[in-house]
Coordinates of C-alpha atoms (C1' of nucleotides) in Angstrom, one line a residue:
Chain C
X1 CA 153.9 127.5 44.1
X2 CA 157.7 128.3 44.7
X3 CA 160.0 128.3 47.5
X4 CA 162.4 131.0 48.2
X5 CA 165.6 131.2 50.4
X6 CA 167.0 134.0 51.7
X7 CA 169.7 135.1 54.1
X8 CA 169.4 135.8 57.9
X9 CA 169.2 139.0 59.8
X10 CA 166.7 140.2 57.4
X11 CA 163.1 141.0 58.0
X12 CA 162.1 138.9 55.1
X13 CA 158.6 139.3 53.2
X14 CA 156.7 142.5 53.6
X15 CA 159.7 144.3 55.4
X16 CA 160.1 147.8 54.8
X17 CA 162.7 148.7 52.3
X18 CA 166.1 148.8 53.6
X19 CA 167.4 152.2 53.7
X20 CA 171.0 151.6 52.9
X21 CA 170.4 150.3 49.6
X22 CA 168.4 153.3 48.5
X23 CA 171.6 155.5 48.3
X24 CA 172.8 153.2 45.4
X25 CA 170.0 153.2 42.9
X26 CA 170.4 153.9 39.1
X27 CA 168.4 156.3 37.3
X28 CA 168.0 155.8 33.5
X29 CA 165.8 158.7 31.9
X30 CA 165.4 158.4 28.3
X31 CA 163.0 160.1 25.7
X32 CA 159.9 158.6 24.4
X33 CA 161.3 157.9 20.7
X34 CA 163.9 155.7 22.6
X35 CA 162.8 151.9 22.3
X36 CA 161.9 150.7 25.6
X37 CA 164.5 147.9 25.3
X38 CA 167.1 150.7 26.0
X39 CA 165.8 150.3 29.8
X40 CA 168.3 147.3 29.8
X41 CA 170.9 148.9 27.3
X42 CA 171.3 152.0 29.2
X43 CA 172.2 150.8 32.7
X44 CA 174.2 153.8 34.3
X45 CA 175.0 152.9 37.8
X46 CA 174.1 156.3 39.3
X47 CA 172.2 157.2 42.6
X48 CA 168.7 158.4 42.6
X49 CA 169.7 161.8 44.7
X50 CA 172.3 162.6 42.0
X51 CA 169.3 162.4 39.5
X52 CA 167.0 164.4 41.4
X53 CA 167.4 167.4 39.2
X54 CA 166.8 165.1 35.8
X55 CA 163.7 164.0 37.4
X56 CA 162.3 167.2 38.2
X57 CA 163.4 168.4 34.7
X58 CA 161.1 165.5 33.3
X59 CA 158.1 166.2 35.5
X60 CA 158.4 170.1 34.4
X61 CA 158.8 169.3 30.8
X62 CA 156.4 166.3 30.3
X63 CA 152.9 166.1 31.3
X64 CA 153.0 162.3 32.3
X65 CA 156.2 160.5 33.7
X66 CA 156.1 156.7 34.0
X67 CA 158.4 155.9 36.6
X68 CA 160.1 152.2 36.5
X69 CA 161.4 150.8 39.5
X70 CA 161.2 148.0 41.9
X71 CA 159.6 148.0 45.4
X72 CA 162.3 149.8 47.8
X73 CA 164.0 152.0 45.4
X74 CA 163.0 154.9 47.1
X75 CA 160.5 156.5 44.5
X76 CA 157.5 156.4 47.0
X77 CA 159.1 158.2 49.6
X78 CA 161.9 160.4 47.9
X79 CA 160.1 161.6 44.7
X80 CA 157.3 163.5 46.6
X81 CA 159.8 165.1 48.8
X82 CA 161.7 166.3 45.7
X83 CA 158.8 167.6 44.4
X84 CA 158.0 169.5 47.5
X85 CA 161.4 171.1 47.5
X86 CA 161.3 172.1 43.9
X87 CA 158.2 174.2 44.8
X88 CA 155.4 171.9 43.3
X89 CA 153.4 172.6 46.3
X90 CA 153.4 176.2 46.4
X91 CA 150.1 178.3 46.6
X92 CA 148.5 175.8 48.6
X93 CA 148.6 173.1 46.2
X94 CA 148.9 169.6 47.1
X95 CA 151.2 166.8 45.8
X96 CA 149.3 163.4 46.0
X97 CA 150.7 159.8 46.0
X98 CA 148.1 157.2 45.7
X99 CA 148.6 153.4 47.0
X100 CA 146.4 150.5 46.3
X101 CA 146.4 149.5 50.0
X102 CA 145.6 151.5 53.4
X103 CA 148.5 150.1 55.1
X104 CA 150.9 151.2 52.5
X105 CA 149.5 154.6 52.5
X106 CA 149.7 155.1 56.3
X107 CA 153.2 153.5 56.7
X108 CA 154.8 155.4 53.9
X109 CA 153.3 158.7 55.3
X110 CA 154.6 158.2 58.5
X111 CA 158.2 157.4 57.3
X112 CA 158.2 160.4 55.4
X113 CA 156.9 162.6 58.1
X114 CA 160.0 161.5 60.1
X115 CA 162.1 162.1 57.2
X116 CA 161.0 165.4 57.0
X117 CA 161.3 166.1 60.6
X118 CA 157.5 167.0 61.0
X119 CA 154.6 165.6 62.8
X120 CA 152.5 163.4 60.7
X121 CA 149.2 165.0 59.8
X122 CA 150.5 168.5 59.3
X123 CA 152.9 168.9 56.2
X124 CA 152.7 165.4 55.5
X125 CA 149.5 163.5 55.9
X126 CA 147.4 160.7 54.7
X127 CA 143.9 159.8 53.8
X128 CA 142.1 156.5 53.8
X129 CA 138.6 155.5 54.4
X130 CA 137.6 156.4 58.2
X131 CA 140.7 158.1 58.8
X132 CA 141.9 161.6 57.7
X133 CA 145.2 162.4 59.1
X134 CA 145.9 165.6 57.0
X135 CA 145.2 169.2 57.3
X136 CA 143.3 171.3 54.8
X137 CA 145.8 174.2 55.1
X138 CA 149.0 172.7 56.0
X139 CA 149.3 169.2 54.2
X140 CA 151.6 169.6 51.0
X141 CA 152.2 165.9 50.4
X142 CA 149.1 163.7 50.8
X143 CA 149.4 159.8 50.7
X144 CA 146.2 158.2 50.0
X145 CA 144.4 155.2 48.9
X146 CA 143.5 155.2 45.2
X147 CA 140.0 154.5 45.7
X148 CA 140.1 157.6 48.0
X149 CA 141.3 159.9 45.2
X150 CA 138.9 158.2 42.7
X151 CA 135.9 159.3 45.1
X152 CA 137.5 162.7 45.4
X153 CA 136.8 163.4 41.8
X154 CA 132.9 163.0 42.3
X155 CA 133.3 166.2 44.4
X156 CA 136.0 167.9 42.4
X157 CA 136.2 166.7 38.9
X158 CA 139.5 168.3 38.0
X159 CA 141.1 167.4 41.4
X160 CA 142.2 171.1 41.3
X161 CA 143.8 171.2 44.7
X162 CA 146.6 168.9 43.2
X163 CA 149.6 170.0 41.4
X164 CA 151.1 166.4 40.8
X165 CA 149.4 163.1 41.2
X166 CA 151.7 159.9 41.6
X167 CA 149.8 156.8 41.1
X168 CA 151.9 154.2 42.7
X169 CA 152.3 150.5 42.2
X170 CA 150.2 150.8 39.3
X171 CA 151.3 147.5 37.7
X172 CA 149.1 146.0 40.3
X173 CA 146.2 147.1 38.4
X174 CA 143.4 147.3 41.1
X175 CA 140.1 148.5 39.7
X176 CA 140.7 152.0 41.3
X177 CA 144.0 152.6 40.0
X178 CA 142.6 151.7 36.4
X179 CA 139.7 154.0 37.0
X180 CA 141.8 157.0 38.4
X181 CA 144.2 156.6 35.3
X182 CA 141.5 156.7 33.1
X183 CA 140.0 159.9 34.6
X184 CA 143.4 161.5 35.2
X185 CA 144.1 161.3 31.5
X186 CA 140.8 163.1 30.7
X187 CA 141.4 165.7 33.4
X188 CA 145.0 166.4 32.0
X189 CA 143.3 167.4 28.6
X190 CA 141.2 170.0 30.6
X191 CA 144.0 171.0 32.7
X192 CA 147.4 170.6 31.4
X193 CA 149.2 172.2 34.4
X194 CA 148.4 168.8 36.4
X195 CA 151.3 166.5 36.3
X196 CA 150.8 162.8 36.7
X197 CA 153.5 160.2 37.8
X198 CA 152.7 156.7 37.2
X199 CA 155.0 154.1 38.9
X200 CA 155.2 150.7 37.7
X201 CA 157.1 147.6 37.4
X202 CA 159.4 147.0 34.2
X203 CA 156.9 144.8 32.2
X204 CA 154.0 147.0 32.4
X205 CA 155.5 150.6 31.8
X206 CA 155.3 150.5 28.0
X207 CA 151.4 149.9 28.2
X208 CA 151.1 153.1 30.6
X209 CA 153.5 154.9 28.3
X210 CA 151.2 154.0 25.3
X211 CA 148.0 154.9 27.1
X212 CA 149.2 158.2 28.0
X213 CA 150.9 159.3 24.9
X214 CA 148.0 158.0 22.6
X215 CA 146.9 160.8 20.3
X216 CA 149.1 163.6 22.3
X217 CA 152.1 165.7 21.4
X218 CA 155.8 164.2 22.0
X219 CA 156.0 166.5 25.1
X220 CA 153.3 164.5 26.8
X221 CA 154.9 161.4 28.1
X222 CA 158.3 160.0 29.0
X223 CA 159.7 157.0 31.0
X224 CA 162.4 157.1 33.6
X225 CA 163.8 154.0 35.0
X226 CA 165.1 153.5 38.5
X227 CA 166.1 150.2 38.5
X228 CA 167.3 148.9 42.1
X229 CA 170.4 146.8 43.1
X230 CA 169.6 143.1 43.0
X231 CA 171.6 140.3 44.2
X232 CA 171.8 137.3 42.0
X233 CA 169.1 134.9 42.5
X234 CA 169.7 131.3 41.3
X235 CA 166.5 129.5 39.8
X236 CA 166.0 125.7 40.3
X237 CA 163.3 123.7 38.6
X238 CA 162.1 120.1 39.1
X239 CA 162.9 117.8 36.5
X240 CA 159.4 116.3 36.5
X241 CA 156.3 117.6 37.8
X242 CA 155.1 116.7 41.0
X243 CA 151.7 115.3 42.1
X244 CA 151.8 116.7 45.5
X245 CA 153.6 119.6 45.6
X246 CA 152.7 120.5 49.4
X247 CA 154.8 117.4 50.2
X248 CA 157.5 118.4 48.0
X249 CA 157.7 121.7 49.4
X250 CA 158.2 120.1 52.8
X251 CA 160.9 117.9 51.4
X252 CA 162.8 120.6 49.6
X253 CA 162.6 122.8 53.0
X254 CA 164.0 119.7 54.7
X255 CA 166.8 119.1 52.3
X256 CA 167.9 122.6 52.3
X257 CA 168.0 122.8 55.9
X258 CA 170.5 119.7 56.1
X259 CA 172.8 121.9 53.9
X260 CA 175.5 123.8 55.4
X261 CA 175.1 127.5 55.9
X262 CA 172.4 130.0 57.1
X263 CA 169.6 131.6 55.9
X264 CA 165.7 131.4 56.2
X265 CA 163.1 130.0 53.8
X266 CA 160.1 131.3 52.3
X267 CA 157.6 128.9 50.8
X268 CA 154.4 130.1 48.8
X269 CA 151.2 128.3 48.8
X270 CA 147.9 128.8 47.6
X271 CA 145.9 128.8 50.9
X272 CA 145.6 128.2 54.4
X273 CA 144.7 124.7 54.4
X274 CA 147.8 123.8 52.2
X275 CA 149.8 125.9 54.8
X276 CA 148.5 123.8 57.6
X277 CA 149.2 120.6 55.9
X278 CA 152.6 121.6 54.9
X279 CA 153.5 122.7 58.6
X280 CA 152.0 119.4 59.4
X281 CA 154.4 117.2 57.1
X282 CA 157.4 119.2 58.4
X283 CA 156.5 118.6 61.9
X284 CA 155.9 115.1 61.4
X285 CA 159.7 115.0 60.1
X286 CA 161.1 117.0 63.0
X287 CA 162.2 114.4 65.5
X288 CA 164.4 112.6 62.8
X289 CA 166.6 116.0 62.5
X290 CA 170.3 115.4 63.0
X291 CA 171.6 117.2 66.0
X292 CA 174.2 119.2 63.9
X293 CA 171.5 120.5 61.5
X294 CA 169.9 123.8 62.2
X295 CA 166.8 123.6 64.2
X296 CA 163.6 124.5 61.9
X297 CA 161.3 127.3 63.2
X298 CA 158.2 126.6 61.0
X299 CA 156.0 129.8 60.8
X300 CA 152.6 130.1 59.0
X301 CA 151.8 133.5 57.4
X302 CA 148.1 134.2 56.2
X303 CA 145.3 136.8 56.5
X304 CA 143.3 134.6 58.9
X305 CA 146.2 135.3 61.7
X306 CA 146.1 138.1 64.2
X307 CA 148.5 140.9 63.4
X308 CA 150.6 139.7 66.2
X309 CA 150.8 136.3 64.9
X310 CA 151.7 138.0 61.6
X311 CA 154.7 140.0 63.1
X312 CA 156.2 136.9 64.4
X313 CA 157.7 136.3 61.1
X314 CA 159.5 139.5 61.2
X315 CA 161.6 138.4 64.3
X316 CA 165.1 137.3 63.3
X317 CA 165.8 133.6 64.1
X318 CA 168.0 132.8 66.9
X319 CA 171.3 131.4 66.4
X320 CA 171.2 127.7 65.6
X321 CA 167.7 128.0 64.2
X322 CA 166.2 128.5 60.7
X323 CA 162.8 130.2 59.9
X324 CA 160.6 128.6 57.6
X325 CA 158.0 130.9 56.7
X326 CA 155.1 129.2 54.8
X327 CA 152.8 132.0 53.3
X328 CA 149.8 132.8 50.9
X329 CA 150.7 135.6 48.7
X330 CA 150.0 138.0 52.0
X331 CA 153.9 137.9 51.7
X332 CA 153.8 139.6 48.4
X333 CA 152.4 142.9 49.6
X334 CA 153.2 145.7 47.6
X335 CA 154.5 143.3 45.0
X336 CA 151.7 142.1 42.7
X337 CA 148.1 141.5 42.2
X338 CA 145.9 138.3 42.8
X339 CA 146.2 135.2 41.0
X340 CA 142.7 134.1 41.1
X341 CA 139.4 135.5 39.5
X342 CA 137.0 137.2 41.5
X343 CA 133.8 135.1 40.5
X344 CA 135.2 131.9 41.6
X345 CA 138.2 131.1 43.9
X346 CA 139.6 128.8 41.6
X347 CA 143.7 128.4 42.0
X348 CA 145.2 129.4 38.6
X349 CA 148.5 129.2 37.9
X350 CA 150.9 132.2 38.7
X351 CA 151.8 134.6 35.9
X352 CA 155.5 134.8 34.8
X353 CA 155.8 138.4 36.1
X354 CA 154.7 137.4 39.6
X355 CA 156.9 134.4 39.6
X356 CA 159.8 136.6 38.7
X357 CA 158.9 139.1 41.3
X358 CA 158.6 136.2 44.1
X359 CA 162.1 135.0 43.0
X360 CA 163.4 138.6 43.7
X361 CA 162.4 138.2 47.2
X362 CA 165.4 136.1 47.6
X363 CA 167.9 138.6 46.5
X364 CA 167.0 141.6 48.3
X365 CA 169.8 141.6 50.8
X366 CA 172.0 138.8 49.6
X367 CA 172.3 136.1 47.0
X368 CA 169.6 133.7 47.1
X369 CA 168.1 130.8 45.4
X370 CA 164.5 130.0 44.2
X371 CA 163.2 126.6 43.8
X372 CA 160.3 126.5 41.6
X373 CA 158.1 123.1 42.1
X374 CA 157.3 122.6 38.7
X375 CA 159.5 122.0 35.5
X376 CA 161.1 124.8 33.4
X377 CA 158.9 124.1 30.5
X378 CA 155.8 124.9 32.7
X379 CA 157.3 128.4 33.4
X380 CA 157.8 129.1 29.8
X381 CA 154.1 128.5 29.3
X382 CA 152.8 130.9 31.9
X383 CA 151.0 134.0 31.0
X384 CA 153.1 137.1 31.2
X385 CA 150.9 138.9 33.7
X386 CA 147.7 138.5 35.4
X387 CA 145.0 140.2 33.6
X388 CA 143.8 143.4 35.3
X389 CA 141.2 143.3 38.0
X390 CA 138.7 145.3 36.0
X391 CA 138.6 143.0 33.2
X392 CA 137.2 140.2 35.4
X393 CA 135.0 141.8 38.0
X394 CA 131.4 143.3 38.2
X395 CA 131.3 146.8 37.1
X396 CA 127.9 148.0 38.2
X397 CA 129.3 150.5 40.9
X398 CA 132.3 151.8 38.9
X399 CA 129.9 152.5 35.9
X400 CA 127.5 154.3 38.2
X401 CA 130.4 156.3 39.4
X402 CA 131.7 157.0 35.9
X403 CA 128.2 158.3 35.0
X404 CA 128.2 160.7 37.8
X405 CA 131.3 162.1 36.6
X406 CA 129.5 163.0 33.2
X407 CA 131.0 160.0 31.2
X408 CA 128.1 159.0 29.4
X409 CA 129.3 156.9 26.6
X410 CA 130.8 154.0 28.5
X411 CA 131.3 152.1 25.2
X412 CA 133.8 155.0 23.9
X413 CA 135.6 155.5 27.1
X414 CA 139.3 154.9 27.1
X415 CA 140.2 152.3 29.4
X416 CA 143.7 151.2 30.2
X417 CA 142.3 148.0 29.7
X418 CA 138.9 147.4 28.5
X419 CA 136.5 145.2 30.2
X420 CA 134.6 142.9 28.2
X421 CA 131.5 144.5 26.5
X422 CA 129.2 142.2 28.1
X423 CA 130.3 143.3 31.5
X424 CA 129.5 146.8 30.7
X425 CA 126.1 145.9 29.0
X426 CA 125.2 143.6 32.1
X427 CA 126.1 146.9 34.5
X428 CA 124.2 149.1 32.4
X429 CA 121.2 146.8 32.3
X430 CA 121.3 146.3 36.2
X431 CA 121.5 150.0 36.8
X432 CA 118.7 150.6 34.6
X433 CA 116.7 148.0 36.4
X434 CA 117.5 149.7 39.7
X435 CA 116.2 152.9 38.7
X436 CA 119.6 154.5 38.7
X437 CA 119.8 155.4 35.2
X438 CA 116.9 156.3 32.7
X439 CA 116.3 154.8 29.1
X440 CA 118.7 157.3 27.6
X441 CA 121.3 155.9 30.0
X442 CA 121.2 159.6 32.1
X443 CA 121.4 159.5 36.0
X444 CA 118.2 159.4 37.7
X445 CA 118.2 161.5 41.0
X446 CA 118.4 158.6 43.1
X447 CA 121.2 157.3 40.9
X448 CA 122.9 160.8 41.6
X449 CA 122.5 160.2 45.1
X450 CA 123.4 156.6 45.0
X451 CA 126.6 157.1 43.0
X452 CA 128.0 159.1 46.2
X453 CA 127.5 156.3 48.7
X454 CA 130.6 153.9 49.5
X455 CA 128.6 150.7 49.0
X456 CA 127.2 148.5 46.3
X457 CA 124.4 149.5 44.4
X458 CA 121.7 146.9 45.6
X459 CA 122.6 147.9 49.4
X460 CA 122.2 151.6 48.6
X461 CA 119.0 151.2 47.0
X462 CA 117.7 149.0 50.2
X463 CA 119.0 152.1 52.5
X464 CA 116.7 154.6 50.5
X465 CA 113.7 152.2 50.3
X466 CA 114.1 151.8 54.2
X467 CA 112.3 155.1 54.5
X468 CA 109.2 153.3 53.1
X469 CA 109.5 150.4 55.3
X470 CA 110.2 152.5 58.4
X471 CA 113.4 150.3 59.2
X472 CA 116.5 152.5 58.4
X473 CA 117.8 151.6 61.8
X474 CA 117.9 147.9 61.1
X475 CA 118.8 148.1 57.5
X476 CA 121.8 150.5 58.3
X477 CA 123.0 147.5 60.7
X478 CA 122.6 144.9 58.0
X479 CA 124.1 147.1 55.2
X480 CA 127.2 147.6 57.4
X481 CA 127.4 143.9 58.5
X482 CA 127.3 142.4 54.9
X483 CA 130.2 144.5 53.7
X484 CA 132.6 143.2 56.6
X485 CA 133.7 139.6 55.9
X486 CA 134.5 137.0 58.4
X487 CA 132.3 138.1 61.4
X488 CA 132.1 134.5 62.8
X489 CA 135.3 132.9 63.6
X490 CA 136.7 129.9 65.4
X491 CA 138.8 131.7 68.2
X492 CA 142.4 130.3 69.1
X493 CA 142.1 127.3 71.3
X494 CA 138.4 126.7 70.6
X495 CA 137.0 123.9 68.7
X496 CA 134.9 124.4 65.5
X497 CA 132.1 122.6 67.2
X498 CA 132.1 125.0 70.1
X499 CA 132.3 128.2 67.8
X500 CA 129.3 126.7 65.9
X501 CA 127.4 126.5 69.1
X502 CA 128.2 130.0 69.9
X503 CA 126.9 131.1 66.4
X504 CA 123.7 129.2 66.8
X505 CA 123.0 131.8 69.7
X506 CA 122.7 134.8 67.2
X507 CA 120.7 132.6 64.8
X508 CA 117.3 134.3 63.3
X509 CA 114.9 131.9 61.8
X510 CA 114.6 134.4 59.0
X511 CA 118.0 133.7 57.6
X512 CA 121.7 135.2 57.5
X513 CA 120.9 138.9 57.4
X514 CA 118.8 139.1 60.5
X515 CA 121.6 136.7 62.0
X516 CA 123.9 139.4 61.4
X517 CA 121.6 141.9 62.7
X518 CA 121.3 139.9 66.1
X519 CA 125.1 139.6 66.2
X520 CA 125.6 143.5 65.8
X521 CA 123.0 144.4 68.4
X522 CA 124.3 141.9 71.1
X523 CA 127.9 143.2 70.4
X524 CA 127.0 147.2 71.0
X525 CA 124.4 145.7 73.9
X526 CA 127.4 143.8 75.6
X527 CA 129.9 146.7 75.7
X528 CA 132.0 146.1 72.6
X529 CA 134.6 144.5 73.9
X530 CA 137.1 142.1 72.5
X531 CA 136.8 139.5 75.3
X532 CA 133.1 139.4 74.6
X533 CA 133.8 138.7 71.1
X534 CA 136.2 136.1 71.7
X535 CA 133.8 134.0 74.1
X536 CA 131.1 134.4 71.5
X537 CA 133.3 133.3 68.4
X538 CA 133.0 136.6 66.8
X539 CA 135.7 138.6 65.3
X540 CA 136.4 141.8 67.1
X541 CA 138.1 143.4 64.1
X542 CA 135.3 142.7 61.9
X543 CA 132.7 144.1 64.5
X544 CA 134.7 147.2 64.8
X545 CA 134.8 147.6 61.3
X546 CA 131.2 147.3 61.1
X547 CA 130.4 150.0 63.7
X548 CA 132.8 152.3 61.5
X549 CA 130.9 151.6 58.2
X550 CA 127.6 152.0 59.9
X551 CA 128.5 155.2 61.1
X552 CA 129.6 156.4 57.6
X553 CA 126.4 155.1 56.0
X554 CA 124.4 156.9 58.7
X555 CA 125.9 160.3 57.6
X556 CA 124.8 159.7 54.1
X557 CA 121.2 158.7 55.1
X558 CA 121.1 161.8 57.0
X559 CA 122.4 164.1 54.5
X560 CA 119.6 162.4 52.0
X561 CA 117.0 163.2 54.5
X562 CA 116.2 159.5 55.0
X563 CA 114.7 158.8 58.5
X564 CA 116.4 156.2 60.8
X565 CA 113.2 154.4 62.4
X566 CA 113.1 151.2 63.8
X567 CA 110.8 148.4 62.5
X568 CA 110.4 147.4 66.2
X569 CA 110.8 143.8 65.7
X570 CA 108.7 143.4 62.6
X571 CA 110.7 141.2 60.4
X572 CA 108.1 141.1 57.5
X573 CA 108.8 144.9 56.8
X574 CA 112.5 144.1 57.2
X575 CA 112.2 141.2 54.8
X576 CA 110.7 143.4 52.2
X577 CA 113.2 146.1 52.4
X578 CA 115.9 143.7 51.8
X579 CA 114.0 142.4 48.7
X580 CA 114.2 145.7 47.5
X581 CA 117.8 145.7 47.6
X582 CA 118.4 142.1 46.6
X583 CA 115.4 141.8 44.1
X584 CA 117.7 140.4 41.6
X585 CA 119.1 137.7 43.8
X586 CA 116.3 135.5 44.3
X587 CA 116.2 131.8 44.4
X588 CA 113.7 129.1 44.9
X589 CA 113.9 125.9 47.0
X590 CA 113.7 122.6 45.4
X591 CA 112.4 119.3 46.9
X592 CA 116.0 117.8 46.3
X593 CA 117.1 120.4 48.8
X594 CA 118.9 122.6 46.3
X595 CA 117.8 126.0 44.8
X596 CA 117.1 127.4 41.5
X597 CA 118.2 131.1 40.9
X598 CA 115.4 133.4 39.4
X599 CA 117.8 135.0 36.9
X600 CA 119.4 132.3 34.8
X601 CA 117.8 129.3 36.5
X602 CA 121.1 128.0 37.8
X603 CA 121.4 125.1 40.5
X604 CA 122.6 126.4 43.6
X605 CA 123.6 125.0 46.9
X606 CA 123.3 126.7 50.3
X607 CA 126.9 127.8 51.7
X608 CA 128.0 125.9 54.8
X609 CA 128.2 129.1 56.6
X610 CA 124.8 130.0 56.2
X611 CA 122.1 129.5 59.0
X612 CA 119.9 128.1 56.4
X613 CA 122.4 125.1 55.7
X614 CA 120.6 123.1 58.1
X615 CA 117.3 124.4 57.5
X616 CA 114.4 124.7 54.9
X617 CA 113.1 128.0 53.9
X618 CA 109.7 128.6 55.3
X619 CA 108.4 130.0 52.0
X620 CA 110.3 128.2 49.7
X621 CA 112.0 131.3 48.3
X622 CA 115.1 133.0 49.2
X623 CA 117.3 136.0 48.6
X624 CA 121.0 135.9 48.8
X625 CA 124.0 138.2 49.1
X626 CA 126.2 136.7 47.1
X627 CA 126.8 133.6 44.7
X628 CA 130.1 132.1 44.4
X629 CA 131.8 129.0 42.8
X630 CA 133.3 126.6 45.3
X631 CA 134.4 123.0 44.9
X632 CA 131.2 121.7 45.2
X633 CA 129.3 124.0 43.0
X634 CA 127.5 127.4 43.3
X635 CA 126.5 128.1 46.9
X636 CA 124.4 131.1 48.2
X637 CA 124.1 132.9 51.5
X638 CA 120.1 133.2 51.8
X639 CA 117.8 135.2 53.9
Chain P
dG1 C1' 126.3 117.9 54.3
dA2 C1' 130.8 121.0 53.5
dG3 C1' 134.4 125.6 53.5
dC4 C1' 137.2 130.6 53.2
dA5 C1' 143.6 134.0 48.2
dC6 C1' 143.7 139.4 48.6
dT7 C1' 142.4 144.5 48.4
dG8 C1' 139.4 149.2 48.3
dC9 C1' 135.2 153.3 49.3

DNA sequence: GAGCACTGC
């Protein structure tokens, strides 16, 4: 946890880069034989546009260019434009720039279209899931999510329509970024004309450089540094660790506010619960605030808020007031990767790289101070970076996709960071058990088709088996509903108990999957309105997303000649079909109220959000969507 | 009897 202090009149976290500073960046290119330490030594203060020719020279000469620079140094918006001007998009070729997140792909594309003075979707476009604002004929610069480009390799393995591919924010190391880099390295061997730009934060640049230069000629790879301007940020530590960092955060905010001077405050906490408590602590102190001190405006910032509520934090504080934004790492958008593992939502210490980047937030527009709510010795003991997501997540679906690309020997695949061998073995074993690969590890006809479907393997399997059980209509809905999260919410101003009552109206005796089906059907029956959702404690955003996903999956079913029939209320048939997808996720009810998993014989508890939390399963057996570690222990969401 | 950091196709 850390606390950041920045000057007023600026948008604060997550804001767009300020354009003024873009004209004053440094560009320090150097050849691969130089030590990476020379990034620091060779600081020349030269603007990016003056080095346009040098950048273009590097991309011409080297196949792969690693660009080091902070968020806001202009690489995302300017570099593709330089390439366009230099003719890299001639002959119908396209310059791609990938982003780990949808929001970044759309907002950057629209900004570049503005700068170029063209309508978005024409010369400059973007492609994200469910939205293709680009033109096959006219688009020359295409911003897209990295997942989208990875998927395109399944259709066009050499990505032949692209001349340059820039993988932006690569240091975040999302699963798709890593997969994409692995594929791009292979593509370059077969199509050396393709140019690759990997944009990364300083700390990770050498990793990418080593990866791309391994076993290739010295002409293959280079690093260019575009270090951005930063104001000094002082870092303060606690002299002793605190037992209650939430209260400590509130105290530090309070003391800061009593000091002279202007400036807003940004606090990072681990989750929503902590944020609410910190806000409470602050508001308890508010009545004692001296008249001459600035009035504190505490603002929460987390994903549970609506877009409008999130936008509140960007409004400048009025005269005589000071914003205190208390945030989860949503405020670190475009800056780093998550700090916890995927399997459990345990809170883990921040990495040194993330902590440094957070501190940098305070120096974007003026000098600032970062207060770390732990002793300096703790900082020195932090891991340098967070491990890449690919090393700590299930790889069943990615491996099926790699197989589909013809990469058969996964033990020999050159990963940027190799996942544990056990994860790969478990994925292969799962794919074999699901009938997606044969005993030689080759894709089966069903595996071939499933690799194209944008859902997890089990869900896809269930969609294919729905033909047999004549329930495609319902399974399609359930597949869509299980992939959106947070369907049931507590609307603003409503009590949790009331929301619970509303939720019960959709409850199916059979379990959560049929409950989701009921909610979806009611939503479509009653006009798909946000008002209706609010009065029934459903998230309109989640429901709308379910509609999009269902429509997308339906296209795949039609393409694979799978009938979309209704089971006409026959829940037995539906249950059988569900088991065909979730057959590995079975558990048995025990007289003490817990469950035992079929695989591994683990002790499981029903998650409190499940409709089976208050019920006993009729048959004594359940299947569940997912298993996660909570404060209690493993819990499941059963059928 | 008890809970939800953040993405992506």
